[in-house]
N, CA, C and O atoms as CSV, one atom per row, in Angstrom:
chain,resi,resn,atom,element,x,y,z
A,1,MET,N,N,-54.571,14.459,4.809
A,1,MET,CA,C,-54.103,13.161,4.401
A,1,MET,C,C,-53.003,13.261,3.362
A,1,MET,O,O,-52.033,12.505,3.400
A,2,GLN,N,N,-53.154,14.196,2.435
A,2,GLN,CA,C,-52.152,14.396,1.396
A,2,GLN,C,C,-50.805,14.778,2.012
A,2,GLN,O,O,-49.761,14.316,1.550
A,3,MET,N,N,-50.819,15.590,3.017
A,3,MET,CA,C,-49.579,16.073,3.616
A,3,MET,C,C,-48.788,14.929,4.264
A,3,MET,O,O,-47.561,14.913,4.170
A,4,ASN,N,N,-49.449,13.991,4.907
A,4,ASN,CA,C,-48.786,12.866,5.559
A,4,ASN,C,C,-48.081,11.954,4.556
A,4,ASN,O,O,-46.998,11.450,4.856
A,5,VAL,N,N,-48.653,11.731,3.388
A,5,VAL,CA,C,-48.043,10.888,2.370
A,5,VAL,C,C,-46.760,11.527,1.859
A,5,VAL,O,O,-45.755,10.837,1.688
A,6,LYS,N,N,-46.777,12.831,1.614
A,6,LYS,CA,C,-45.574,13.523,1.132
A,6,LYS,C,C,-44.471,13.489,2.188
A,6,LYS,O,O,-43.301,13.333,1.838
A,7,THR,N,N,-44.804,13.628,3.440
A,7,THR,CA,C,-43.815,13.596,4.508
A,7,THR,C,C,-43.137,12.228,4.557
A,7,THR,O,O,-41.918,12.151,4.712
A,8,LEU,N,N,-43.893,11.170,4.430
A,8,LEU,CA,C,-43.315,9.827,4.438
A,8,LEU,C,C,-42.401,9.604,3.243
A,8,LEU,O,O,-41.358,8.966,3.381
A,9,GLN,N,N,-42.765,10.109,2.089
A,9,GLN,CA,C,-41.927,9.959,0.906
A,9,GLN,C,C,-40.607,10.699,1.089
A,9,GLN,O,O,-39.557,10.184,0.703
A,10,ASN,N,N,-40.639,11.863,1.653
A,10,ASN,CA,C,-39.410,12.626,1.877
A,10,ASN,C,C,-38.494,11.913,2.869
A,10,ASN,O,O,-37.280,11.881,2.668
A,11,GLU,N,N,-39.050,11.344,3.929
A,11,GLU,CA,C,-38.247,10.651,4.934
A,11,GLU,C,C,-37.560,9.416,4.350
A,11,GLU,O,O,-36.386,9.177,4.630
A,12,SER,N,N,-38.269,8.637,3.550
A,12,SER,CA,C,-37.652,7.440,2.987
A,12,SER,C,C,-36.563,7.807,1.983
A,12,SER,O,O,-35.588,7.066,1.856
A,13,GLY,N,N,-36.689,8.889,1.288
A,13,GLY,CA,C,-35.644,9.351,0.373
A,13,GLY,C,C,-34.386,9.755,1.122
A,13,GLY,O,O,-33.275,9.467,0.678
A,14,LYS,N,N,-34.558,10.422,2.256
A,14,LYS,CA,C,-33.413,10.838,3.077
A,14,LYS,C,C,-32.688,9.614,3.640
A,14,LYS,O,O,-31.459,9.586,3.691
A,15,THR,N,N,-33.437,8.623,4.052
A,15,THR,CA,C,-32.848,7.411,4.613
A,15,THR,C,C,-31.973,6.699,3.581
A,15,THR,O,O,-30.882,6.230,3.905
A,16,ALA,N,N,-32.446,6.621,2.361
A,16,ALA,CA,C,-31.667,5.964,1.308
A,16,ALA,C,C,-30.368,6.713,1.038
A,16,ALA,O,O,-29.328,6.092,0.822
A,17,VAL,N,N,-30.420,8.038,1.048
A,17,VAL,CA,C,-29.218,8.844,0.825
A,17,VAL,C,C,-28.235,8.653,1.975
A,17,VAL,O,O,-27.034,8.516,1.744
A,18,ILE,N,N,-28.727,8.643,3.197
A,18,ILE,CA,C,-27.856,8.467,4.364
A,18,ILE,C,C,-27.193,7.090,4.326
A,18,ILE,O,O,-26.000,6.972,4.607
A,19,ILE,N,N,-27.944,6.061,3.986
A,19,ILE,CA,C,-27.377,4.711,3.894
A,19,ILE,C,C,-26.305,4.657,2.810
A,19,ILE,O,O,-25.260,4.037,3.006
A,20,ALA,N,N,-26.551,5.292,1.682
A,20,ALA,CA,C,-25.561,5.311,0.599
A,20,ALA,C,C,-24.285,6.013,1.039
A,20,ALA,O,O,-23.188,5.559,0.715
A,21,ILE,N,N,-24.413,7.107,1.770
A,21,ILE,CA,C,-23.232,7.846,2.253
A,21,ILE,C,C,-22.451,6.998,3.252
A,21,ILE,O,O,-21.224,6.931,3.181
A,22,VAL,N,N,-23.144,6.356,4.173
A,22,VAL,CA,C,-22.477,5.511,5.172
A,22,VAL,C,C,-21.731,4.366,4.488
A,22,VAL,O,O,-20.593,4.072,4.853
A,23,LEU,N,N,-22.343,3.725,3.515
A,23,LEU,CA,C,-21.678,2.643,2.786
A,23,LEU,C,C,-20.455,3.146,2.027
A,23,LEU,O,O,-19.438,2.455,1.969
A,24,ALA,N,N,-20.540,4.334,1.448
A,24,ALA,CA,C,-19.397,4.897,0.727
A,24,ALA,C,C,-18.236,5.174,1.678
A,24,ALA,O,O,-17.084,4.911,1.333
A,25,VAL,N,N,-18.518,5.695,2.859
A,25,VAL,CA,C,-17.464,5.976,3.842
A,25,VAL,C,C,-16.820,4.674,4.311
A,25,VAL,O,O,-15.596,4.594,4.416
A,26,ILE,N,N,-17.620,3.667,4.590
A,26,ILE,CA,C,-17.076,2.372,5.018
A,26,ILE,C,C,-16.209,1.762,3.922
A,26,ILE,O,O,-15.127,1.246,4.203
A,27,ALA,N,N,-16.669,1.815,2.691
A,27,ALA,CA,C,-15.885,1.272,1.575
A,27,ALA,C,C,-14.558,2.006,1.438
A,27,ALA,O,O,-13.532,1.383,1.165
A,28,TYR,N,N,-14.568,3.315,1.623
A,28,TYR,CA,C,-13.340,4.109,1.538
A,28,TYR,C,C,-12.354,3.690,2.619
A,28,TYR,O,O,-11.159,3.563,2.355
A,29,LEU,N,N,-12.845,3.477,3.826
A,29,LEU,CA,C,-11.960,3.118,4.935
A,29,LEU,C,C,-11.442,1.689,4.837
A,29,LEU,O,O,-10.326,1.406,5.270
A,30,VAL,N,N,-12.234,0.795,4.278
A,30,VAL,CA,C,-11.850,-0.615,4.216
A,30,VAL,C,C,-10.907,-0.904,3.061
A,30,VAL,O,O,-9.992,-1.713,3.218
A,31,TYR,N,N,-11.092,-0.284,1.925
A,31,TYR,CA,C,-10.270,-0.575,0.751
A,31,TYR,C,C,-8.845,-0.084,0.989
A,31,TYR,O,O,-8.649,1.111,1.211
A,32,PRO,N,N,-7.836,-0.970,0.950
A,32,PRO,CA,C,-6.466,-0.580,1.299
A,32,PRO,C,C,-5.835,0.427,0.348
A,32,PRO,O,O,-4.902,1.129,0.738
A,33,GLY,N,N,-6.310,0.517,-0.870
A,33,GLY,CA,C,-5.705,1.450,-1.824
A,33,GLY,C,C,-5.953,2.903,-1.495
A,33,GLY,O,O,-5.128,3.757,-1.821
A,34,THR,N,N,-7.073,3.207,-0.853
A,34,THR,CA,C,-7.406,4.594,-0.545
A,34,THR,C,C,-7.481,4.859,0.945
A,34,THR,O,O,-7.660,6.005,1.358
A,35,SER,N,N,-7.352,3.849,1.738
A,35,SER,CA,C,-7.574,3.968,3.170
A,35,SER,C,C,-6.473,4.763,3.859
A,35,SER,O,O,-5.301,4.656,3.497
A,36,PRO,N,N,-6.856,5.567,4.860
A,36,PRO,CA,C,-5.828,6.212,5.683
A,36,PRO,C,C,-5.066,5.191,6.524
A,36,PRO,O,O,-4.027,5.511,7.102
A,37,PHE,N,N,-5.577,3.968,6.591
A,37,PHE,CA,C,-4.931,2.904,7.349
A,37,PHE,C,C,-4.092,2.001,6.448
A,37,PHE,O,O,-3.740,0.891,6.846
A,38,LYS,N,N,-3.773,2.452,5.260
A,38,LYS,CA,C,-3.046,1.645,4.273
A,38,LYS,C,C,-1.702,1.165,4.825
A,38,LYS,O,O,-1.351,-0.006,4.679
A,39,VAL,N,N,-0.958,2.063,5.452
A,39,VAL,CA,C,0.360,1.709,5.987
A,39,VAL,C,C,0.217,0.652,7.080
A,39,VAL,O,O,0.992,-0.304,7.127
A,40,ASP,N,N,-0.768,0.822,7.954
A,40,ASP,CA,C,-0.993,-0.162,9.014
A,40,ASP,C,C,-1.362,-1.524,8.433
A,40,ASP,O,O,-0.947,-2.561,8.949
A,41,TYR,N,N,-2.136,-1.512,7.368
A,41,TYR,CA,C,-2.541,-2.749,6.693
A,41,TYR,C,C,-1.305,-3.507,6.205
A,41,TYR,O,O,-1.198,-4.715,6.417
A,42,TYR,N,N,-0.381,-2.815,5.560
A,42,TYR,CA,C,0.810,-3.485,5.039
A,42,TYR,C,C,1.775,-3.877,6.155
A,42,TYR,O,O,2.470,-4.886,6.035
A,43,ASN,N,N,1.831,-3.106,7.229
A,43,ASN,CA,C,2.640,-3.514,8.376
A,43,ASN,C,C,2.089,-4.803,8.987
A,43,ASN,O,O,2.855,-5.674,9.399
A,44,LEU,N,N,0.766,-4.923,9.045
A,44,LEU,CA,C,0.138,-6.130,9.572
A,44,LEU,C,C,0.404,-7.330,8.663
A,44,LEU,O,O,0.637,-8.436,9.150
A,45,LYS,N,N,0.371,-7.119,7.356
A,45,LYS,CA,C,0.688,-8.206,6.414
A,45,LYS,C,C,2.145,-8.648,6.587
A,45,LYS,O,O,2.442,-9.841,6.521
A,46,ALA,N,N,3.054,-7.691,6.807
A,46,ALA,CA,C,4.467,-8.019,7.019
A,46,ALA,C,C,4.635,-8.843,8.294
A,46,ALA,O,O,5.413,-9.797,8.327
A,47,GLU,N,N,3.906,-8.471,9.334
A,47,GLU,CA,C,3.971,-9.214,10.593
A,47,GLU,C,C,3.498,-10.655,10.392
A,47,GLU,O,O,4.127,-11.592,10.883
A,48,GLY,N,N,2.413,-10.824,9.685
A,48,GLY,CA,C,1.902,-12.167,9.411
A,48,GLY,C,C,2.862,-12.993,8.578
A,48,GLY,O,O,3.011,-14.195,8.802
A,49,ASN,N,N,3.521,-12.350,7.609
A,49,ASN,CA,C,4.466,-13.068,6.757
A,49,ASN,C,C,5.693,-13.515,7.553
A,49,ASN,O,O,6.220,-14.602,7.317
A,50,LEU,N,N,6.149,-12.685,8.492
A,50,LEU,CA,C,7.268,-13.090,9.354
A,50,LEU,C,C,6.870,-14.274,10.246
A,50,LEU,O,O,7.669,-15.185,10.463
A,51,LYS,N,N,5.644,-14.258,10.756
A,51,LYS,CA,C,5.187,-15.385,11.580
A,51,LYS,C,C,5.092,-16.658,10.750
A,51,LYS,O,O,5.404,-17.744,11.240
A,52,ASP,N,N,4.663,-16.533,9.494
A,52,ASP,CA,C,4.630,-17.700,8.601
A,52,ASP,C,C,6.031,-18.257,8.382
A,52,ASP,O,O,6.222,-19.473,8.349
A,53,LEU,N,N,7.013,-17.367,8.231
A,53,LEU,CA,C,8.405,-17.801,8.076
A,53,LEU,C,C,8.859,-18.555,9.322
A,53,LEU,O,O,9.502,-19.600,9.213
A,54,HIS,N,N,8.532,-18.039,10.494
A,54,HIS,CA,C,8.925,-18.690,11.744
A,54,HIS,C,C,8.304,-20.083,11.841
A,54,HIS,O,O,8.959,-21.024,12.290
A,55,ARG,N,N,7.034,-20.219,11.420
A,55,ARG,CA,C,6.382,-21.535,11.426
A,55,ARG,C,C,7.081,-22.501,10.471
A,55,ARG,O,O,7.272,-23.673,10.794
A,56,ALA,N,N,7.457,-22.005,9.300
A,56,ALA,CA,C,8.160,-22.855,8.331
A,56,ALA,C,C,9.503,-23.299,8.902
A,56,ALA,O,O,9.896,-24.455,8.744
A,57,CYS,N,N,10.204,-22.388,9.564
A,57,CYS,CA,C,11.486,-22.742,10.183
A,57,CYS,C,C,11.284,-23.764,11.298
A,57,CYS,O,O,12.105,-24.666,11.466
A,58,ASN,N,N,10.202,-23.632,12.060
A,58,ASN,CA,C,9.911,-24.629,13.107
A,58,ASN,C,C,9.714,-26.011,12.509
A,58,ASN,O,O,10.174,-27.003,13.075
A,59,ARG,N,N,9.036,-26.089,11.370
A,59,ARG,CA,C,8.873,-27.392,10.698
A,59,ARG,C,C,10.236,-27.924,10.249
A,59,ARG,O,O,10.500,-29.123,10.335
A,60,TYR,N,N,11.091,-27.030,9.773
A,60,TYR,CA,C,12.434,-27.412,9.328
A,60,TYR,C,C,13.248,-27.961,10.499
A,60,TYR,O,O,13.895,-29.002,10.379
A,61,TRP,N,N,13.210,-27.259,11.627
A,61,TRP,CA,C,13.962,-27.715,12.799
A,61,TRP,C,C,13.390,-29.026,13.335
A,61,TRP,O,O,14.144,-29.886,13.791
A,62,ALA,N,N,12.068,-29.188,13.284
A,62,ALA,CA,C,11.450,-30.445,13.730
A,62,ALA,C,C,11.930,-31.601,12.865
A,62,ALA,O,O,12.147,-32.705,13.365
A,63,GLU,N,N,12.094,-31.354,11.585
A,63,GLU,CA,C,12.633,-32.381,10.689
A,63,GLU,C,C,14.047,-32.759,11.127
A,63,GLU,O,O,14.437,-33.924,11.041
A,64,GLY,N,N,14.803,-31.784,11.591
A,64,GLY,CA,C,16.158,-32.045,12.075
A,64,GLY,C,C,16.167,-32.900,13.326
A,64,GLY,O,O,17.036,-33.757,13.484
A,65,ILE,N,N,15.204,-32.679,14.224
A,65,ILE,CA,C,15.105,-33.488,15.440
A,65,ILE,C,C,14.777,-34.933,15.065
A,65,ILE,O,O,15.367,-35.870,15.603
A,66,ALA,N,N,13.844,-35.104,14.151
A,66,ALA,CA,C,13.498,-36.456,13.697
A,66,ALA,C,C,14.698,-37.112,13.022
A,66,ALA,O,O,14.930,-38.310,13.179
A,67,GLN,N,N,15.455,-36.319,12.273
A,67,GLN,CA,C,16.624,-36.849,11.575
A,67,GLN,C,C,17.674,-37.339,12.576
A,67,GLN,O,O,18.339,-38.344,12.328
A,68,ARG,N,N,17.829,-36.634,13.709
A,68,ARG,CA,C,18.796,-37.062,14.724
A,68,ARG,C,C,18.391,-38.402,15.335
A,68,ARG,O,O,19.243,-39.238,15.635
A,69,LEU,N,N,17.082,-38.601,15.519
A,69,LEU,CA,C,16.614,-39.885,16.052
A,69,LEU,C,C,16.901,-41.015,15.071
A,69,LEU,O,O,17.290,-42.111,15.475
A,70,VAL,N,N,16.711,-40.746,13.783
A,70,VAL,CA,C,17.020,-41.745,12.752
A,70,VAL,C,C,18.516,-42.018,12.734
A,70,VAL,O,O,18.938,-43.163,12.573
A,71,THR,N,N,19.320,-40.973,12.898
A,71,THR,CA,C,20.774,-41.126,12.921
A,71,THR,C,C,21.188,-42.026,14.082
A,71,THR,O,O,22.045,-42.896,13.929
A,72,LYS,N,N,20.575,-41.808,15.239
A,72,LYS,CA,C,20.886,-42.652,16.392
A,72,LYS,C,C,20.572,-44.112,16.097
A,72,LYS,O,O,21.339,-45.007,16.453
A,73,ALA,N,N,19.448,-44.342,15.448
A,73,ALA,CA,C,19.010,-45.714,15.181
A,73,ALA,C,C,19.816,-46.373,14.067
A,73,ALA,O,O,20.135,-47.559,14.154
A,74,THR,N,N,20.147,-45.615,13.019
A,74,THR,CA,C,20.789,-46.221,11.844
A,74,THR,C,C,22.281,-45.961,11.762
A,74,THR,O,O,23.012,-46.710,11.114
A,75,GLY,N,N,22.733,-44.911,12.412
A,75,GLY,CA,C,24.139,-44.551,12.322
A,75,GLY,C,C,24.466,-43.711,11.094
A,75,GLY,O,O,25.615,-43.305,10.918
A,76,ILE,N,N,23.480,-43.443,10.240
A,76,ILE,CA,C,23.694,-42.608,9.047
A,76,ILE,C,C,23.420,-41.158,9.431
A,76,ILE,O,O,22.316,-40.813,9.853
A,77,LYS,N,N,24.437,-40.318,9.278
A,77,LYS,CA,C,24.297,-38.926,9.698
A,77,LYS,C,C,23.747,-38.052,8.582
A,77,LYS,O,O,24.194,-38.111,7.436
A,78,LYS,N,N,22.779,-37.253,8.946
A,78,LYS,CA,C,22.280,-36.211,8.053
A,78,LYS,C,C,22.060,-34.990,8.932
A,78,LYS,O,O,21.225,-35.010,9.836
A,79,VAL,N,N,22.793,-33.955,8.670
A,79,VAL,CA,C,22.717,-32.760,9.506
A,79,VAL,C,C,21.733,-31.774,8.885
A,79,VAL,O,O,21.809,-31.463,7.697
A,80,VAL,N,N,20.821,-31.296,9.703
A,80,VAL,CA,C,19.915,-30.233,9.281
A,80,VAL,C,C,20.464,-28.953,9.879
A,80,VAL,O,O,20.542,-28.814,11.100
A,81,GLY,N,N,20.842,-28.027,9.028
A,81,GLY,CA,C,21.496,-26.806,9.481
A,81,GLY,C,C,20.530,-25.698,9.821
A,81,GLY,O,O,19.403,-25.930,10.260
A,82,ASP,N,N,21.003,-24.493,9.604
A,82,ASP,CA,C,20.220,-23.308,9.914
A,82,ASP,C,C,19.077,-23.126,8.921
A,82,ASP,O,O,19.128,-23.592,7.783
A,83,CYS,N,N,18.063,-22.446,9.386
A,83,CYS,CA,C,16.910,-22.110,8.549
A,83,CYS,C,C,17.338,-21.027,7.555
A,83,CYS,O,O,17.821,-19.967,7.951
A,84,LYS,N,N,17.157,-21.302,6.276
A,84,LYS,CA,C,17.515,-20.352,5.220
A,84,LYS,C,C,16.290,-20.098,4.352
A,84,LYS,O,O,15.503,-21.008,4.088
A,85,LEU,N,N,16.138,-18.865,3.915
A,85,LEU,CA,C,14.972,-18.476,3.124
A,85,LEU,C,C,14.858,-19.291,1.841
A,85,LEU,O,O,13.758,-19.656,1.426
A,86,GLU,N,N,15.999,-19.577,1.215
A,86,GLU,CA,C,15.994,-20.342,-0.038
A,86,GLU,C,C,15.393,-21.737,0.171
A,86,GLU,O,O,14.713,-22.262,-0.711
A,87,ARG,N,N,15.643,-22.324,1.328
A,87,ARG,CA,C,15.130,-23.663,1.631
A,87,ARG,C,C,13.657,-23.625,2.039
A,87,ARG,O,O,12.909,-24.560,1.756
A,88,MET,N,N,13.242,-22.544,2.704
A,88,MET,CA,C,11.878,-22.457,3.233
A,88,MET,C,C,10.817,-22.337,2.141
A,88,MET,O,O,9.665,-22.711,2.357
A,89,VAL,N,N,11.193,-21.820,0.977
A,89,VAL,CA,C,10.213,-21.677,-0.109
A,89,VAL,C,C,10.020,-22.982,-0.880
A,89,VAL,O,O,9.137,-23.073,-1.733
A,90,GLN,N,N,10.829,-23.980,-0.588
A,90,GLN,CA,C,10.741,-25.261,-1.293
A,90,GLN,C,C,9.807,-26.223,-0.556
A,90,GLN,O,O,9.422,-25.991,0.590
A,91,ASP,N,N,9.462,-27.294,-1.242
A,91,ASP,CA,C,8.642,-28.341,-0.668
A,91,ASP,C,C,9.467,-29.080,0.384
A,91,ASP,O,O,10.637,-29.326,0.089
A,92,PRO,N,N,9.022,-29.446,1.518
A,92,PRO,CA,C,7.668,-29.481,2.050
A,92,PRO,C,C,7.304,-28.269,2.900
A,92,PRO,O,O,6.220,-28.245,3.483
A,93,PHE,N,N,8.164,-27.273,2.988
A,93,PHE,CA,C,7.919,-26.138,3.889
A,93,PHE,C,C,7.000,-25.100,3.248
A,93,PHE,O,O,6.147,-24.525,3.924
A,94,ASN,N,N,7.168,-24.863,1.960
A,94,ASN,CA,C,6.259,-24.044,1.149
A,94,ASN,C,C,5.942,-22.670,1.730
A,94,ASN,O,O,4.793,-22.229,1.696
A,95,PHE,N,N,6.943,-22.002,2.257
A,95,PHE,CA,C,6.745,-20.629,2.722
A,95,PHE,C,C,6.549,-19.731,1.505
A,95,PHE,O,O,7.300,-19.824,0.534
A,96,VAL,N,N,5.544,-18.865,1.555
A,96,VAL,CA,C,5.259,-17.952,0.451
A,96,VAL,C,C,5.594,-16.538,0.901
A,96,VAL,O,O,4.920,-15.965,1.758
A,97,LYS,N,N,6.645,-15.991,0.308
A,97,LYS,CA,C,7.024,-14.610,0.611
A,97,LYS,C,C,6.097,-13.689,-0.171
A,97,LYS,O,O,5.976,-13.811,-1.390
A,98,LEU,N,N,5.448,-12.772,0.527
A,98,LEU,CA,C,4.513,-11.863,-0.123
A,98,LEU,C,C,5.232,-10.939,-1.093
A,98,LEU,O,O,6.394,-10.583,-0.895
A,99,GLU,N,N,4.521,-10.561,-2.139
A,99,GLU,CA,C,5.068,-9.607,-3.099
A,99,GLU,C,C,5.272,-8.272,-2.376
A,99,GLU,O,O,4.384,-7.795,-1.670
A,100,GLY,N,N,6.430,-7.690,-2.560
A,100,GLY,CA,C,6.746,-6.422,-1.909
A,100,GLY,C,C,7.412,-6.586,-0.555
A,100,GLY,O,O,7.745,-5.593,0.092
A,101,MET,N,N,7.613,-7.828,-0.115
A,101,MET,CA,C,8.240,-8.070,1.185
A,101,MET,C,C,9.744,-8.219,1.028
A,101,MET,O,O,10.228,-8.868,0.102
A,102,ASP,N,N,10.463,-7.612,1.941
A,102,ASP,CA,C,11.909,-7.788,2.025
A,102,ASP,C,C,12.173,-8.499,3.348
A,102,ASP,O,O,12.007,-7.911,4.417
A,103,ILE,N,N,12.583,-9.763,3.277
A,103,ILE,CA,C,12.829,-10.565,4.479
A,103,ILE,C,C,14.280,-11.005,4.492
A,103,ILE,O,O,14.822,-11.443,3.478
A,104,GLN,N,N,14.901,-10.882,5.662
A,104,GLN,CA,C,16.270,-11.355,5.826
A,104,GLN,C,C,16.366,-12.143,7.124
A,104,GLN,O,O,15.950,-11.675,8.184
A,105,ILE,N,N,16.919,-13.343,7.024
A,105,ILE,CA,C,17.158,-14.150,8.220
A,105,ILE,C,C,18.552,-13.797,8.723
A,105,ILE,O,O,19.548,-14.024,8.036
A,106,ILE,N,N,18.611,-13.244,9.919
A,106,ILE,CA,C,19.888,-12.816,10.496
A,106,ILE,C,C,20.608,-14.008,11.118
A,106,ILE,O,O,21.800,-14.210,10.885
A,107,ASP,N,N,19.880,-14.799,11.910
A,107,ASP,CA,C,20.438,-16.008,12.519
A,107,ASP,C,C,19.411,-17.117,12.343
A,107,ASP,O,O,18.301,-17.027,12.867
A,108,GLY,N,N,19.773,-18.153,11.616
A,108,GLY,CA,C,18.833,-19.218,11.291
A,108,GLY,C,C,18.848,-20.391,12.239
A,108,GLY,O,O,18.152,-21.378,12.006
A,109,SER,N,N,19.635,-20.308,13.315
A,109,SER,CA,C,19.675,-21.427,14.259
A,109,SER,C,C,18.422,-21.418,15.133
A,109,SER,O,O,17.805,-20.372,15.339
A,110,LYS,N,N,18.058,-22.582,15.638
A,110,LYS,CA,C,16.799,-22.704,16.374
A,110,LYS,C,C,16.777,-21.853,17.642
A,110,LYS,O,O,15.788,-21.165,17.898
A,111,GLY,N,N,17.809,-21.884,18.411
A,111,GLY,CA,C,17.828,-21.172,19.693
A,111,GLY,C,C,18.032,-19.674,19.584
A,111,GLY,O,O,17.615,-18.927,20.470
A,112,ARG,N,N,18.660,-19.228,18.523
A,112,ARG,CA,C,18.979,-17.798,18.380
A,112,ARG,C,C,18.316,-17.174,17.152
A,112,ARG,O,O,18.765,-16.132,16.674
A,113,PHE,N,N,17.272,-17.788,16.645
A,113,PHE,CA,C,16.641,-17.325,15.407
A,113,PHE,C,C,16.254,-15.849,15.496
A,113,PHE,O,O,15.653,-15.399,16.472
A,114,ARG,N,N,16.614,-15.122,14.460
A,114,ARG,CA,C,16.213,-13.717,14.312
A,114,ARG,C,C,16.050,-13.433,12.833
A,114,ARG,O,O,16.870,-13.842,12.012
A,115,ALA,N,N,14.979,-12.727,12.505
A,115,ALA,CA,C,14.745,-12.324,11.116
A,115,ALA,C,C,14.096,-10.949,11.117
A,115,ALA,O,O,13.427,-10.564,12.076
A,116,THR,N,N,14.302,-10.218,10.033
A,116,THR,CA,C,13.666,-8.910,9.872
A,116,THR,C,C,12.848,-8.919,8.594
A,116,THR,O,O,13.128,-9.667,7.657
A,117,GLY,N,N,11.841,-8.078,8.580
A,117,GLY,CA,C,11.005,-7.978,7.390
A,117,GLY,C,C,10.338,-6.625,7.300
A,117,GLY,O,O,9.996,-6.012,8.312
A,118,LYS,N,N,10.156,-6.166,6.065
A,118,LYS,CA,C,9.475,-4.893,5.818
A,118,LYS,C,C,8.746,-5.004,4.494
A,118,LYS,O,O,9.295,-5.497,3.509
A,119,HIS,N,N,7.507,-4.541,4.478
A,119,HIS,CA,C,6.750,-4.485,3.233
A,119,HIS,C,C,7.055,-3.152,2.563
A,119,HIS,O,O,7.223,-2.138,3.239
A,120,ALA,N,N,7.127,-3.154,1.245
A,120,ALA,CA,C,7.449,-1.941,0.493
A,120,ALA,C,C,6.440,-0.823,0.759
A,120,ALA,O,O,6.802,0.353,0.714
A,121,GLU,N,N,5.188,-1.168,1.034
A,121,GLU,CA,C,4.151,-0.161,1.285
A,121,GLU,C,C,4.027,0.181,2.768
A,121,GLU,O,O,3.307,1.113,3.127
A,122,GLY,N,N,4.722,-0.563,3.634
A,122,GLY,CA,C,4.661,-0.309,5.071
A,122,GLY,C,C,5.746,0.665,5.490
A,122,GLY,O,O,6.603,1.040,4.690
A,123,ASP,N,N,5.702,1.075,6.764
A,123,ASP,CA,C,6.701,2.028,7.246
A,123,ASP,C,C,7.555,1.480,8.391
A,123,ASP,O,O,8.403,2.199,8.921
A,124,LYS,N,N,7.346,0.218,8.782
A,124,LYS,CA,C,8.091,-0.356,9.903
A,124,LYS,C,C,8.935,-1.537,9.453
A,124,LYS,O,O,8.512,-2.354,8.635
A,125,VAL,N,N,10.147,-1.608,10.012
A,125,VAL,CA,C,10.969,-2.811,9.872
A,125,VAL,C,C,10.675,-3.643,11.112
A,125,VAL,O,O,10.952,-3.224,12.236
A,126,LEU,N,N,10.115,-4.816,10.896
A,126,LEU,CA,C,9.723,-5.680,12.000
A,126,LEU,C,C,10.762,-6.772,12.199
A,126,LEU,O,O,11.402,-7.219,11.247
A,127,LYS,N,N,10.922,-7.197,13.453
A,127,LYS,CA,C,11.869,-8.258,13.788
A,127,LYS,C,C,11.103,-9.365,14.486
A,127,LYS,O,O,10.148,-9.109,15.221
A,128,ILE,N,N,11.531,-10.602,14.249
A,128,ILE,CA,C,10.943,-11.747,14.945
A,128,ILE,C,C,12.076,-12.517,15.612
A,128,ILE,O,O,13.162,-12.654,15.050
A,129,ASN,N,N,11.811,-13.022,16.823
A,129,ASN,CA,C,12.859,-13.724,17.564
A,129,ASN,C,C,12.589,-15.228,17.584
A,129,ASN,O,O,11.657,-15.707,16.938
A,130,ALA,N,N,13.402,-15.959,18.322
A,130,ALA,CA,C,13.316,-17.420,18.346
A,130,ALA,C,C,12.001,-17.921,18.941
A,130,ALA,O,O,11.556,-19.023,18.619
A,131,GLN,N,N,11.382,-17.126,19.798
A,131,GLN,CA,C,10.105,-17.520,20.389
A,131,GLN,C,C,8.922,-17.173,19.485
A,131,GLN,O,O,7.784,-17.519,19.800
A,132,GLY,N,N,9.177,-16.499,18.372
A,132,GLY,CA,C,8.110,-16.121,17.449
A,132,GLY,C,C,7.441,-14.812,17.802
A,132,GLY,O,O,6.354,-14.514,17.306
A,133,LYS,N,N,8.080,-14.027,18.655
A,133,LYS,CA,C,7.507,-12.740,19.059
A,133,LYS,C,C,7.990,-11.646,18.117
A,133,LYS,O,O,9.168,-11.579,17.766
A,134,ILE,N,N,7.053,-10.792,17.717
A,134,ILE,CA,C,7.359,-9.682,16.817
A,134,ILE,C,C,7.796,-8.484,17.643
A,134,ILE,O,O,7.164,-8.125,18.636
A,135,GLU,N,N,8.888,-7.878,17.210
A,135,GLU,CA,C,9.387,-6.663,17.852
A,135,GLU,C,C,9.419,-5.561,16.796
A,135,GLU,O,O,9.986,-5.747,15.719
A,136,PRO,N,N,8.810,-4.408,17.104
A,136,PRO,CA,C,8.826,-3.315,16.101
A,136,PRO,C,C,10.191,-2.678,15.962
A,136,PRO,O,O,10.363,-1.755,15.166
């Protein structure tokens, strides 16, 4: 009887150690500061930030379409031009450029929109087109 109790105690101790090791490995892989996937993490953040920019530009262009309808009705012209980064960070578009991101709008027109972006911690320069598709 004594032997069975000691065996159970040893097994439960091993289980706790194994669980602690597994949790430590998962934490290492998930935390971006130490992860071997750190570069991929920042490339993914850059991709998301470019898509956010494209959405903000779509809102800007939609405002231009509404403005043309008002112009037709009132005769007062207000031209909404190309999408520019300086305008996208302002209200009501409120685009937030991530810290460490380098974004450049190459062509801000609706039909030919192109922008590039790269995160300082990432290794890829990503491009987004007028349809909102990311190209590496």
